[in-house]
Short mmCIF file of C-alpha atoms and ligand atoms in Angstrom, two decimals:
data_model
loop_
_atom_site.label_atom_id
_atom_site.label_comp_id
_atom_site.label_asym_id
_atom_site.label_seq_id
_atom_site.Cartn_x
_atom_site.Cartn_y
_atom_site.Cartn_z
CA UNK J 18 -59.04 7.60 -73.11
CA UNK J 19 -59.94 4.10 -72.46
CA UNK J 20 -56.72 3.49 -70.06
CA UNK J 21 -57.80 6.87 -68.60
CA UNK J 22 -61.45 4.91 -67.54
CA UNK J 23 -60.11 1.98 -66.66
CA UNK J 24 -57.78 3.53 -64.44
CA UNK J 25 -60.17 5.45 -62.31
CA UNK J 26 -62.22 2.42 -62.24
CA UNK J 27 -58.90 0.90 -60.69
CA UNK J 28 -58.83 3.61 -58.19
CA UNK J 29 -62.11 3.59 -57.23
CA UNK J 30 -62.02 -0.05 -56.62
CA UNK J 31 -58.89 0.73 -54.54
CA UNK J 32 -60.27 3.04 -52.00
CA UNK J 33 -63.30 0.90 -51.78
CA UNK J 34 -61.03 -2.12 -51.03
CA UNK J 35 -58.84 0.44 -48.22
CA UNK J 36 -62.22 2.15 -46.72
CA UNK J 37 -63.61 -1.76 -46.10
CA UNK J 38 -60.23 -2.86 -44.29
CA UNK J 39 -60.49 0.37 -42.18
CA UNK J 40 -63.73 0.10 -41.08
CA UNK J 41 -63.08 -3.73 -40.04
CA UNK J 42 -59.93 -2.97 -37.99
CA UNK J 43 -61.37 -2.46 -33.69
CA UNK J 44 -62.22 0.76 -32.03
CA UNK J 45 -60.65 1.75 -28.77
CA UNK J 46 -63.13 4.49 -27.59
CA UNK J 47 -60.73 6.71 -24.37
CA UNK J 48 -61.79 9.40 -22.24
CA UNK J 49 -59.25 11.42 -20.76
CA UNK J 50 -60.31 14.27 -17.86
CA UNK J 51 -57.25 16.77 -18.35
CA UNK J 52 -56.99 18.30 -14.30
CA UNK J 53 -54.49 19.98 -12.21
CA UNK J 54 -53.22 17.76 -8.91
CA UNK J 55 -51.09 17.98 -6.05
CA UNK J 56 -47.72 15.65 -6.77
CA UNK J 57 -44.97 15.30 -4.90
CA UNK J 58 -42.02 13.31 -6.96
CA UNK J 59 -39.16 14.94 -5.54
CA UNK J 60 -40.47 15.46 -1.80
CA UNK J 61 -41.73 18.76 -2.52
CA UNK J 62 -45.53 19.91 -3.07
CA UNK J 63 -45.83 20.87 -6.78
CA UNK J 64 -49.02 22.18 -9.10
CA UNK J 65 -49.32 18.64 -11.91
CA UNK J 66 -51.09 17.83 -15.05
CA UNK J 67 -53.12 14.74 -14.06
CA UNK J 68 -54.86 12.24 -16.69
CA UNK J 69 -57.42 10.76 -14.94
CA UNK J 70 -56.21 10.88 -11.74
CA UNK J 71 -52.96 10.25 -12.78
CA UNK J 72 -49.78 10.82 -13.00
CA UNK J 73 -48.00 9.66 -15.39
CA UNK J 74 -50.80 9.37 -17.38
CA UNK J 75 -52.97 6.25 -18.01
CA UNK J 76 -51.00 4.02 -20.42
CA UNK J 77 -52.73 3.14 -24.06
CA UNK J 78 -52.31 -0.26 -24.85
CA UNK J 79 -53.21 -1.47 -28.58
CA UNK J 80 -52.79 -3.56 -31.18
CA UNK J 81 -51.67 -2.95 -34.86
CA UNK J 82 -54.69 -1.26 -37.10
CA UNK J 83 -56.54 0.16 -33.95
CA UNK J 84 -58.43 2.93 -34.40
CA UNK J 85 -58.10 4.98 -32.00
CA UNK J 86 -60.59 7.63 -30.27
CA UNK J 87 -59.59 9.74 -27.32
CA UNK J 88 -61.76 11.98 -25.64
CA UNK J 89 -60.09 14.67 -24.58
CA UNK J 90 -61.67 16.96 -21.88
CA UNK J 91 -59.01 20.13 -20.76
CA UNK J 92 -60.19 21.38 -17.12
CA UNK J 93 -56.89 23.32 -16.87
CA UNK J 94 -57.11 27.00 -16.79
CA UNK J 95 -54.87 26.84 -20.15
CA UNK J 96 -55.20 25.38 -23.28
CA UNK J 97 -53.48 21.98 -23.72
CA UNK J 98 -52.70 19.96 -26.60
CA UNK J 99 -51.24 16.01 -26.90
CA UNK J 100 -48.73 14.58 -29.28
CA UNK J 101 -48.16 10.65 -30.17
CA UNK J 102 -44.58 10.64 -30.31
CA UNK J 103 -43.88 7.90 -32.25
CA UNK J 104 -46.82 7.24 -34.12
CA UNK J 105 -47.49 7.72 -38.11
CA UNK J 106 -50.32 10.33 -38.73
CA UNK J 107 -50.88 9.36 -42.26
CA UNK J 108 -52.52 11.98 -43.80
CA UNK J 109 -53.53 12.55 -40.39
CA UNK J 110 -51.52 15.74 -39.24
CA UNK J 111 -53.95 17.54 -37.65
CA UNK J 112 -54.65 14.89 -35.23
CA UNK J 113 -51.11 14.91 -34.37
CA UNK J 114 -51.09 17.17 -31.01
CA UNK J 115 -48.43 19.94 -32.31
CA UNK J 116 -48.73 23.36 -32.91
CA UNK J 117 -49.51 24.74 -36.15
CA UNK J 118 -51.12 21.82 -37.36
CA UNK J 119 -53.51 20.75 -34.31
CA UNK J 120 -55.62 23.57 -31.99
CA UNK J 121 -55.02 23.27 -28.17
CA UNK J 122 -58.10 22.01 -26.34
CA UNK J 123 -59.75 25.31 -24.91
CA UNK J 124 -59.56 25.60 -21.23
CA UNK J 125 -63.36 23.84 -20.24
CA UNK J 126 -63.55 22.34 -24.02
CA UNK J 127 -63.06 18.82 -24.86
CA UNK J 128 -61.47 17.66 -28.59
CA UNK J 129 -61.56 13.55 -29.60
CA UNK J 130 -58.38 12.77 -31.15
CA UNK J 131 -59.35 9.57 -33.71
CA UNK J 132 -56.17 7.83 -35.79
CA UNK J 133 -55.18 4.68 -36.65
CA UNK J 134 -52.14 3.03 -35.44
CA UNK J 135 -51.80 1.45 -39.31
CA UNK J 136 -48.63 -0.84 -39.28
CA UNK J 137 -47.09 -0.14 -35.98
CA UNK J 138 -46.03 -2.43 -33.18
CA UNK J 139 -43.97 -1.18 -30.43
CA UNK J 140 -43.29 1.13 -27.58
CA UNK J 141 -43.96 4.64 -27.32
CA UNK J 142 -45.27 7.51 -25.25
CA UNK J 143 -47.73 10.99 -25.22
CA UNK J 144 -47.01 14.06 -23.83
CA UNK J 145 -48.28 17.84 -24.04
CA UNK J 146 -46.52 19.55 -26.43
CA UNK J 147 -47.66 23.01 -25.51
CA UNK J 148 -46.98 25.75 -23.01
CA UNK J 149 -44.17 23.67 -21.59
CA UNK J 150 -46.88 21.62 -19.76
CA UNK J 151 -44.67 18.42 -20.09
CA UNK J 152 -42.68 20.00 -16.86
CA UNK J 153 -45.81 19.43 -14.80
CA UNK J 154 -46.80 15.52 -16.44
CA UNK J 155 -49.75 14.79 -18.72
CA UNK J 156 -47.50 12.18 -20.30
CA UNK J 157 -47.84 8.37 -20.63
CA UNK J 158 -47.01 5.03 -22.10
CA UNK J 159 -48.30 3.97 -25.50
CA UNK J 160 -47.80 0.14 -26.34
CA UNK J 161 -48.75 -1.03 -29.70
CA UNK J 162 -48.76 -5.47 -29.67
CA UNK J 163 -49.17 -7.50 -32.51
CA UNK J 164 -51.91 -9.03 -34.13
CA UNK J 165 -52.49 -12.42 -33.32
CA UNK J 166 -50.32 -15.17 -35.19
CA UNK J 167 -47.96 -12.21 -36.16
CA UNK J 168 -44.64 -14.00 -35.42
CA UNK J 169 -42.54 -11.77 -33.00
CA UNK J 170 -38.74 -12.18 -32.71
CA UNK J 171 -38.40 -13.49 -28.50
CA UNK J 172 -40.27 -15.72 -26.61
CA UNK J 173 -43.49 -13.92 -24.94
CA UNK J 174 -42.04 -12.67 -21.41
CA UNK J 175 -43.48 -13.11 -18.36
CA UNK J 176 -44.37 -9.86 -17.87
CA UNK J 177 -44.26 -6.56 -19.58
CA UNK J 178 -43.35 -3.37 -17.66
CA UNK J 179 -43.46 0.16 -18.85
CA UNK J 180 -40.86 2.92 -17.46
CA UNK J 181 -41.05 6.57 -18.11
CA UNK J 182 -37.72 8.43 -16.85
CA UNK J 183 -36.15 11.77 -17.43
CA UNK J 184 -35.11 14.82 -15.52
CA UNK J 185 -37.80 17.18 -13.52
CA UNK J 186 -37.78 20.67 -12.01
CA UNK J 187 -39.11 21.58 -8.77
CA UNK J 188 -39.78 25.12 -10.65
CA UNK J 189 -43.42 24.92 -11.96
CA UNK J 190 -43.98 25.28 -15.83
CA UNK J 191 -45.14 28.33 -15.72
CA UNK J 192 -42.01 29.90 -14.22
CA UNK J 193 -39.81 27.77 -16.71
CA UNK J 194 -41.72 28.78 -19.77
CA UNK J 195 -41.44 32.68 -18.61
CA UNK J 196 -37.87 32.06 -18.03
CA UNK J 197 -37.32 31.10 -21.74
CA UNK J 198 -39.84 34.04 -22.53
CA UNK J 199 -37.56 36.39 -21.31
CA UNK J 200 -34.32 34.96 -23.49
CA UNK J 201 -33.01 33.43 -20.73
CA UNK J 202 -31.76 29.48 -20.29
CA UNK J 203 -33.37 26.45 -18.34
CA UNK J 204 -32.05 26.20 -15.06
CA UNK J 205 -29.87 22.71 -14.24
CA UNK J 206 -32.70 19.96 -13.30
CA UNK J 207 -33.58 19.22 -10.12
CA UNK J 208 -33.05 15.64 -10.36
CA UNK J 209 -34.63 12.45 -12.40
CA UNK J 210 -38.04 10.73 -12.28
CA UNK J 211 -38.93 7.06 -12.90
CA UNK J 212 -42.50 6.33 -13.59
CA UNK J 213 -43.24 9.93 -11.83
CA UNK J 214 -41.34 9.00 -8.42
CA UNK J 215 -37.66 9.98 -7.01
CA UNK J 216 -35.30 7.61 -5.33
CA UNK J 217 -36.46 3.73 -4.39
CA UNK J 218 -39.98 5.03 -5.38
CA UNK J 219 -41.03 2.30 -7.28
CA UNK J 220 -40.86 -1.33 -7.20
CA UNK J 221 -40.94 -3.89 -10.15
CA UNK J 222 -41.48 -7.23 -9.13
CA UNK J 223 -40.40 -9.86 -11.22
CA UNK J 224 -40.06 -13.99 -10.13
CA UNK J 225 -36.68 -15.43 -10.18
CA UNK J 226 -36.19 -17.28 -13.37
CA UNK J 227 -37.83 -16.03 -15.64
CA UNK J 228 -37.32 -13.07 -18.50
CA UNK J 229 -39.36 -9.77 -18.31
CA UNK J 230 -39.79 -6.88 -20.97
CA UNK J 231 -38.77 -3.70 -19.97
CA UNK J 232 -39.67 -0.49 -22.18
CA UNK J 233 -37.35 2.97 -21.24
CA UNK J 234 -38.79 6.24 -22.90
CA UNK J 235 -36.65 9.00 -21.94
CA UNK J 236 -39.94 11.66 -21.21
CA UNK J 237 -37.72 14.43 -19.62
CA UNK J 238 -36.73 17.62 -20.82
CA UNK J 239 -33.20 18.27 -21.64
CA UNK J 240 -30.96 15.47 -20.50
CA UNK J 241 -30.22 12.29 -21.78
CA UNK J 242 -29.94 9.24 -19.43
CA UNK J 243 -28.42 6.06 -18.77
CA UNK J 244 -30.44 3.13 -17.84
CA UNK J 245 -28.99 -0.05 -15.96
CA UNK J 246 -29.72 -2.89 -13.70
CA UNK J 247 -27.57 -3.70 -10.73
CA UNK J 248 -26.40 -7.77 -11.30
CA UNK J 249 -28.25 -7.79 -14.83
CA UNK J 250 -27.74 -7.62 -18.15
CA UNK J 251 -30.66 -6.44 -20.85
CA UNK J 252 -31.46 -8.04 -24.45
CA UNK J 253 -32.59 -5.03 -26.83
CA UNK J 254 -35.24 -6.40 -29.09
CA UNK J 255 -37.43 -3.02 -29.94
CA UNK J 256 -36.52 0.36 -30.34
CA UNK J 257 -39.90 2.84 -31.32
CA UNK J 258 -41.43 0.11 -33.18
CA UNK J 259 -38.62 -1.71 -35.18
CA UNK J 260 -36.93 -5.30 -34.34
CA UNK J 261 -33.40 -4.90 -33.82
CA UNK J 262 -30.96 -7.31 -33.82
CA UNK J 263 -30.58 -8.61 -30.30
CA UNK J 264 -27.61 -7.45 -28.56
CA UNK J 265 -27.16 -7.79 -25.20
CA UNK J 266 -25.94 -3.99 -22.82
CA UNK J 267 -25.20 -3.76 -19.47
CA UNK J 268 -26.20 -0.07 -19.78
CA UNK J 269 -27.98 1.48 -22.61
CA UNK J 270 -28.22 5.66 -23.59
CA UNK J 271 -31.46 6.64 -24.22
CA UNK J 272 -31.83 10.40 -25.27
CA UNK J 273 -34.81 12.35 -25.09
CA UNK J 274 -37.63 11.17 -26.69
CA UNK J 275 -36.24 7.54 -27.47
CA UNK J 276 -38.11 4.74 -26.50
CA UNK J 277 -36.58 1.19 -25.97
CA UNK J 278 -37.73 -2.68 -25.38
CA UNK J 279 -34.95 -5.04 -23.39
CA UNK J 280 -35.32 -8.36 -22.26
CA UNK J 281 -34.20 -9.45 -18.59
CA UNK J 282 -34.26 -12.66 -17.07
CA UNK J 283 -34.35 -12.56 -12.98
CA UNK J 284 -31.25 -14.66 -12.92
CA UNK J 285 -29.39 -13.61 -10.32
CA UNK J 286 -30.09 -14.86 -6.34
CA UNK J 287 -33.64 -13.96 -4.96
CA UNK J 288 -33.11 -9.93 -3.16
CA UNK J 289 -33.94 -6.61 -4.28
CA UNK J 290 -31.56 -4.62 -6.70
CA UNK J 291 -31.15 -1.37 -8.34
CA UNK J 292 -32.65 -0.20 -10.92
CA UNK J 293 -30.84 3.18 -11.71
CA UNK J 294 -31.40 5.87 -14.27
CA UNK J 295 -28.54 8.96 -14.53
CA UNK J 296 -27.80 11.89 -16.38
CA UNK J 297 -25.63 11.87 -19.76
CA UNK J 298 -23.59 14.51 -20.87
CA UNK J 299 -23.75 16.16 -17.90
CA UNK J 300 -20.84 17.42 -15.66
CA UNK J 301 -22.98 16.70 -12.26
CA UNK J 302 -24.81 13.85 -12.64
CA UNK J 303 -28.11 13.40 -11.26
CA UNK J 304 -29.17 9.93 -10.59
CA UNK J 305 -32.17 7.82 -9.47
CA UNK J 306 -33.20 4.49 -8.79
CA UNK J 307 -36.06 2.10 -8.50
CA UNK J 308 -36.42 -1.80 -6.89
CA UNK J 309 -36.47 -4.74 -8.83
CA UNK J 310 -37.37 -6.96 -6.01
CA UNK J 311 -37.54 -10.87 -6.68
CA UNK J 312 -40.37 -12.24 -5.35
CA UNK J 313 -39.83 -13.77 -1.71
CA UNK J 314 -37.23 -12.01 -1.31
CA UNK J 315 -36.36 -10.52 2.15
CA UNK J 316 -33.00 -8.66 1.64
CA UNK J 317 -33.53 -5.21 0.34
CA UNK J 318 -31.09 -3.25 -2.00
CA UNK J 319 -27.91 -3.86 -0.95
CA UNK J 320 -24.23 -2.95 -2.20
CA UNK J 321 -23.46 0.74 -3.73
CA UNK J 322 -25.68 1.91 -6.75
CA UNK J 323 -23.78 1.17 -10.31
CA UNK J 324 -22.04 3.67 -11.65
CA UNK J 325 -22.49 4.11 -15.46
CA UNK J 326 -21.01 6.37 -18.06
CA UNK J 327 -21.10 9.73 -17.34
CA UNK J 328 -19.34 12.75 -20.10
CA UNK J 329 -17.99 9.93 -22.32
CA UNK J 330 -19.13 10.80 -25.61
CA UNK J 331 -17.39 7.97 -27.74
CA UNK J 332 -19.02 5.07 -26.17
CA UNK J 333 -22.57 6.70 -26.34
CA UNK J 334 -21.73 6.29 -30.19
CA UNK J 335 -20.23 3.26 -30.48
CA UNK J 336 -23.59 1.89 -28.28
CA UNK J 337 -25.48 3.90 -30.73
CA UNK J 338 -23.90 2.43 -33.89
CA UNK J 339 -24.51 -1.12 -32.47
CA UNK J 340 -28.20 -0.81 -32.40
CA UNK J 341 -29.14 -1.91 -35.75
CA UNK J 342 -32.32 -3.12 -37.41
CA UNK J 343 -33.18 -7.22 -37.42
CA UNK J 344 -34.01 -7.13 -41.50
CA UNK J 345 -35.44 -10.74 -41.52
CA UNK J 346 -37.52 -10.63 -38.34
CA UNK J 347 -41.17 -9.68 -38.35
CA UNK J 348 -42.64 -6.52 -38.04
CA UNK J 349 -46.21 -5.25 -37.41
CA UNK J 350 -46.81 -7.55 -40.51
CA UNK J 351 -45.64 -11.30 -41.14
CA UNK J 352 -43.25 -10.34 -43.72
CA UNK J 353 -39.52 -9.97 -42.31
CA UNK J 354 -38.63 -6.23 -42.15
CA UNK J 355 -36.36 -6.47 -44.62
CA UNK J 356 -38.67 -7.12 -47.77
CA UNK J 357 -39.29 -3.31 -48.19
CA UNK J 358 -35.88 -3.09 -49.61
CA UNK J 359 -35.20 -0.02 -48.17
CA UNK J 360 -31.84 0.21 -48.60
CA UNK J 361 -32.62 0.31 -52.62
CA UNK J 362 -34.80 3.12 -52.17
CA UNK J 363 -33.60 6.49 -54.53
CA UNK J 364 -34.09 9.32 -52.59
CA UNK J 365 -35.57 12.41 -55.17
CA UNK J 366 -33.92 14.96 -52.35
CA UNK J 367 -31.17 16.24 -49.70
CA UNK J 368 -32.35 18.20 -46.52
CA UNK J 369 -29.18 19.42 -44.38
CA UNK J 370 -30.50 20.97 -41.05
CA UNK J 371 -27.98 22.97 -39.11
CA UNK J 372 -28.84 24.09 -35.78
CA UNK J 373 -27.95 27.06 -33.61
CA UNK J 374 -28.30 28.75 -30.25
CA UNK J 375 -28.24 32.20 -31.49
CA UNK J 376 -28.95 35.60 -29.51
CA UNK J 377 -31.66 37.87 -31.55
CA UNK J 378 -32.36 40.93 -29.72
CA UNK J 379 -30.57 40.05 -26.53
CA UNK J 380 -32.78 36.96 -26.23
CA UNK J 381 -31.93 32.99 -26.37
CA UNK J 382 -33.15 31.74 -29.13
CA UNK J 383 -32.95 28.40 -30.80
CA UNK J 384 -32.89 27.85 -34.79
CA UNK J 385 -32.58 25.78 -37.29
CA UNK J 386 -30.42 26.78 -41.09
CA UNK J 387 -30.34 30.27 -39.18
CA UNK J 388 -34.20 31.01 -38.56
CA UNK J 389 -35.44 30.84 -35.47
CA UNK J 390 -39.29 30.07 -35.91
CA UNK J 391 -42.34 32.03 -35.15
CA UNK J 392 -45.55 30.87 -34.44
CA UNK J 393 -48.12 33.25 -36.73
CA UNK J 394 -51.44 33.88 -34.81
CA UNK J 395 -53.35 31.96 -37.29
CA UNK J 396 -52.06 28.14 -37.19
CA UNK J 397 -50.43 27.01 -40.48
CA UNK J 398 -52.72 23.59 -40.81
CA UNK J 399 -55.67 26.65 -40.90
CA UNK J 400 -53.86 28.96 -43.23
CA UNK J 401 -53.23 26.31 -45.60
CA UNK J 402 -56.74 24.60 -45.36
CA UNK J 403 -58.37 27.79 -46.27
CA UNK J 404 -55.82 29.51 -48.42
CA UNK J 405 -55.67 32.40 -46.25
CA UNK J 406 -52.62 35.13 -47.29
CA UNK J 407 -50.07 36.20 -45.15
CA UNK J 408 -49.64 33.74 -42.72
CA UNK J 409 -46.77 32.12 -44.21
CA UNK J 410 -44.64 30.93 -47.54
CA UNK J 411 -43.03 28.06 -48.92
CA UNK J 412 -39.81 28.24 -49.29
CA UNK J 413 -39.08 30.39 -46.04
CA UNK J 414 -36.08 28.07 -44.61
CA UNK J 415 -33.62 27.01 -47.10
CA UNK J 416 -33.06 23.04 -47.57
CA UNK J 417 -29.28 23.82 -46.49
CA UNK J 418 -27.08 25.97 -43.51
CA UNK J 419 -26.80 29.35 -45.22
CA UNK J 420 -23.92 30.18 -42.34
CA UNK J 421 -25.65 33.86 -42.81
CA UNK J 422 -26.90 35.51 -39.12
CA UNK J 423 -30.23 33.94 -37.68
CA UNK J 424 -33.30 35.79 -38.17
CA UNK J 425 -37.15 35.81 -37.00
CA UNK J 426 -39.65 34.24 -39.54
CA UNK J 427 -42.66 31.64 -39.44
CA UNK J 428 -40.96 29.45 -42.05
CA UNK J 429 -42.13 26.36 -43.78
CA UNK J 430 -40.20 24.41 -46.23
CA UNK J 431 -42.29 22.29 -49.15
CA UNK J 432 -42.04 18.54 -49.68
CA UNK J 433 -43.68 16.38 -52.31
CA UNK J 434 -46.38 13.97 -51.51
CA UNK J 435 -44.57 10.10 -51.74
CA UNK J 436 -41.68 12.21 -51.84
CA UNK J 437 -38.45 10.03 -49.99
CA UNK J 438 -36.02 12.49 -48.56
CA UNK J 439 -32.67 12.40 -47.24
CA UNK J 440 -32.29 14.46 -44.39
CA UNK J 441 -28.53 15.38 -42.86
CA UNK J 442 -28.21 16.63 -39.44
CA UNK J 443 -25.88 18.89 -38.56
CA UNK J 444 -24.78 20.25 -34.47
CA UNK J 445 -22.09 22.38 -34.40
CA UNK J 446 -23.29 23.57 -30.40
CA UNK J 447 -21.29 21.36 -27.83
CA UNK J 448 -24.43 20.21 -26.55
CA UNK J 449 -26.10 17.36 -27.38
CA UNK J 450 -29.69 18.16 -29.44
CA UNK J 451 -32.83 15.39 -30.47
CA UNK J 452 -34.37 16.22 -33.39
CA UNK J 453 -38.38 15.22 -33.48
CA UNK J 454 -39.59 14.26 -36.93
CA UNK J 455 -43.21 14.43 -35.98
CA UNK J 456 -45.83 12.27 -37.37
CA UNK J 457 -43.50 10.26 -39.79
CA UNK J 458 -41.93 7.30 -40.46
CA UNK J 459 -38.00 7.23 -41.13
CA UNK J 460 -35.21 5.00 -40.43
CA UNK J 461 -31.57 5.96 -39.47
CA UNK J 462 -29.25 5.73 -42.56
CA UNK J 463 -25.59 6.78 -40.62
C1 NAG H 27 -67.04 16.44 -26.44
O1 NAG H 27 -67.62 15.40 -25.64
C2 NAG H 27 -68.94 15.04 -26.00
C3 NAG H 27 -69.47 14.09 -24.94
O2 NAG H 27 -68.72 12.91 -24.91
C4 NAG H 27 -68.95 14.48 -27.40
O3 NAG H 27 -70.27 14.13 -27.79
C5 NAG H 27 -68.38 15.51 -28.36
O4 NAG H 27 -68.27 14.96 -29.66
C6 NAG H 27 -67.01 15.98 -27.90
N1 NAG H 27 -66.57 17.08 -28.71
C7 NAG H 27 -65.45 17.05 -29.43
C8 NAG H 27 -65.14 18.28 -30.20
O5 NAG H 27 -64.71 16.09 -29.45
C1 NAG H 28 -33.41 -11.73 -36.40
O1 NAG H 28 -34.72 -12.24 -36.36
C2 NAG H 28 -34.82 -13.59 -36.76
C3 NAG H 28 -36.32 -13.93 -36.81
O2 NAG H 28 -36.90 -13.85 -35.55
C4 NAG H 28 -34.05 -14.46 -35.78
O3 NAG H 28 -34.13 -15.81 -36.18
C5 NAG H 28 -32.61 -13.99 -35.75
O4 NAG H 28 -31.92 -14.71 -34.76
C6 NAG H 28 -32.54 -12.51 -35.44
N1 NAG H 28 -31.15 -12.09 -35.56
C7 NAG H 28 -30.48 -11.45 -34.58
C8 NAG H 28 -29.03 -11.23 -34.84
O5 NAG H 28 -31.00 -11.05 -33.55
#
């Protein structure tokens, strides 16, 4: 009984501690006007999602702890919702901009999104995760820097530059989304965007000498890319918020969603070069390119475009396998990554996810350990809040591939608070597929 007290007392003490560091760690107070605007990025006039004005969006720039408050105000004439990709929602999940957990913004209503980016550095990126609005823009860079006197593991470059590539359609979003609708596929993209622009669109300018850091978020749809320099080599020293060990690529693959930090150093003689994203995995390759252009320099781009890998599946792994965590440099805290011990960690449970490309009454559907999910009318987040029957069940999906013929069903599966799971993934399709893990934190074991 006594223990029992004292323990509560503990607790108490705990949370009072936790509340007092939250409330000490800086606001950032955003307000984001949500508008349709005329862009062109690949020559052609085409309906966009504009934040602020913009597009891409506005980046966020913080530092470790922030709070965070972003005023969102939707004047589309559809409802449109934002996810963090990349960021932890602790306990946070309906702030987290999906479906199912997190209401669209009303056409003409405004929502504030408030969370904390608790112990996270690094690069990342927003984008709307509804209606298939990310084919028309409203996305952007996210940077989260360190605290002060938080060691970081490179020099501090001369200048940090933020590049958002990946494939675009000249079709608007509305035509794509009634395309998959109907059952059918996504056409072939029209070609690739960096930073929102087509071909030579964009310029970086950098001074000769000295080292610059570059961070790549692949924000298209459904192709991965390749990302090179002409005459440069890059230093990987961040991938979504971890150290890595610094290896040095003269192209890197970046699939969708994946966000990247290299270092390069303006070493080579003072001209412009290429910068040049293209399409993986893809049997015609689309390709782009922006400038890095040395300062006072009067020769253009010069010399053909490098080529980079194209179908080659085995070095995309090998690349892959060589990105590994930095244990003993710092992360968002002092302490070297490594101190966590993760790799002692018992997991309590196995999750193997399977996915498929099944037909279910003559239409394209995707799923995952055969179901193919179906949003029920009343959001899940709402259904479990208020207990209300009916909407959906635990247990729905099994933990495993069945093998059994896909099916139709709003399914969730259960997980224990604390709970650290092992989760397999499994592509038997001969197409490549990202898997988003939204809202939490994991690390790649294999
Ligand atoms: C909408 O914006 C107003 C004005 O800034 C603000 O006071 C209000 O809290 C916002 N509403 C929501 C739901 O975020
Ligand atoms: C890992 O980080 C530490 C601390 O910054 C650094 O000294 C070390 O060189 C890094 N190791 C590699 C292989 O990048």
């Amino acid at each position: 009984m006594r223990e029992g007290r004292v323990l509560c007392f503990l607790t108490a003490l705990v949370l009072v501690a936790a509340h007092g560091v939250n409330g000490e760690d800086p606001y950032r107070f955003l307000t984001w006007k949500v508008t349709y605007g005329d862009i062109y990025p690949l020559g052609v006039k085409q309906q966009g999602i504009l934040i602020n004005g913009q597009f891409p969006g506005p980046q966020i720039d913080a530092v470790t702890n922030d709070n965070l408050v972003i005023n969102v105000f939707n004047y589309l004439r559809e409802p449109f919702l934002v996810s963090w990709n990349g960021i932890q929602q602790r306990r946070n999940s309906w702030q987290d901009g999906v479906y199912g957990t997190n209401c669209p913004i009303r056409p003409g209503k405004n929502f504030t999104y408030i969370f904390q980016v608790k112990d996270q550095i690094g690069s990342y990126f927003y984008f709307p995760s509804f209606g298939f609005q990310k084919a028309a823009g409203g996305f952007g860079g996210i940077r989260i820097w360190s605290r002060p006197g938080i060691p970081v593991p490179f020099p501090s470059p001369a200048g940090d530059f933020t590049i958002l590539a990946g494939d675009w359609f000249k079709t608007n979003q509305y035509i794509l989304r009634r395309l998959l609708d109907s059952g059918r596929n996504l056409p072939f993209p029209d070609g690739l965007l960096i930073n929102g622009r087509g071909w030579n669109g964009y310029t970086f300018t950098v001074d000769q000498g000295k080292t610059y850091r570059f961070r790549i978020s692949n924000v298209g749809l459904t192709t991965s890319i390749n990302f090179r320099i002409q005459g440069h080599s890059m230093k990987l020293v961040e991938v979504e918020g971890s150290h890595t060990l610094q290896n040095t690529y003269t192209s890197l693959d970046i699939h969708l969603g994946q966000s990247y930090s290299v270092l390069v150093t303006a070493d080579q003689p003072v001209q412009d070069y290429y910068i040049v994203v293209s399409s993986r995995f893809t049997t015609r390759v689309l390709t782009t390119t922006a400038i890095l252009h040395y300062s006072y320099s009067s020769k253009g781009v010069s010399g053909p475009v490098p080529i980079g890998p194209t179908t080659q599946i085995a070095s995309s792994l090998s690349q892959a396998r060589s990105i590994r965590w930095n244990l003993t440099a710092s992360g968002p805290r002092p302490n070297p990554q490594g101190s966590y011990h993760y790799g002692l960690i018992k997991t309590s449970r196995t999750i193997m996810l399977a996915n498929s490309a099944p037909y279910i009454n003559g239409k394209q559907r995707y799923a995952v350990n055969s179901v193919s999910f179906v949003p029920p009318d009343t959001p899940l987040k709402l259904a479990d809040y208020f207990q209300i029957p009916g909407v959906f069940s635990v247990g729905t999906i099994s933990s495993f591939p069945t093998g059994g013929n896909a099916y139709l069903q709003t399914s969730v599966m259960g997980a224990n608070f604390r709970e650290y799971v092992e989760i397999v993934f499994q592509n038997w399709e001969d197409t490549v597929q990202s898997w988003h893990i939204d809202g939490y934190s994991f690390f790649v074991m294999g």
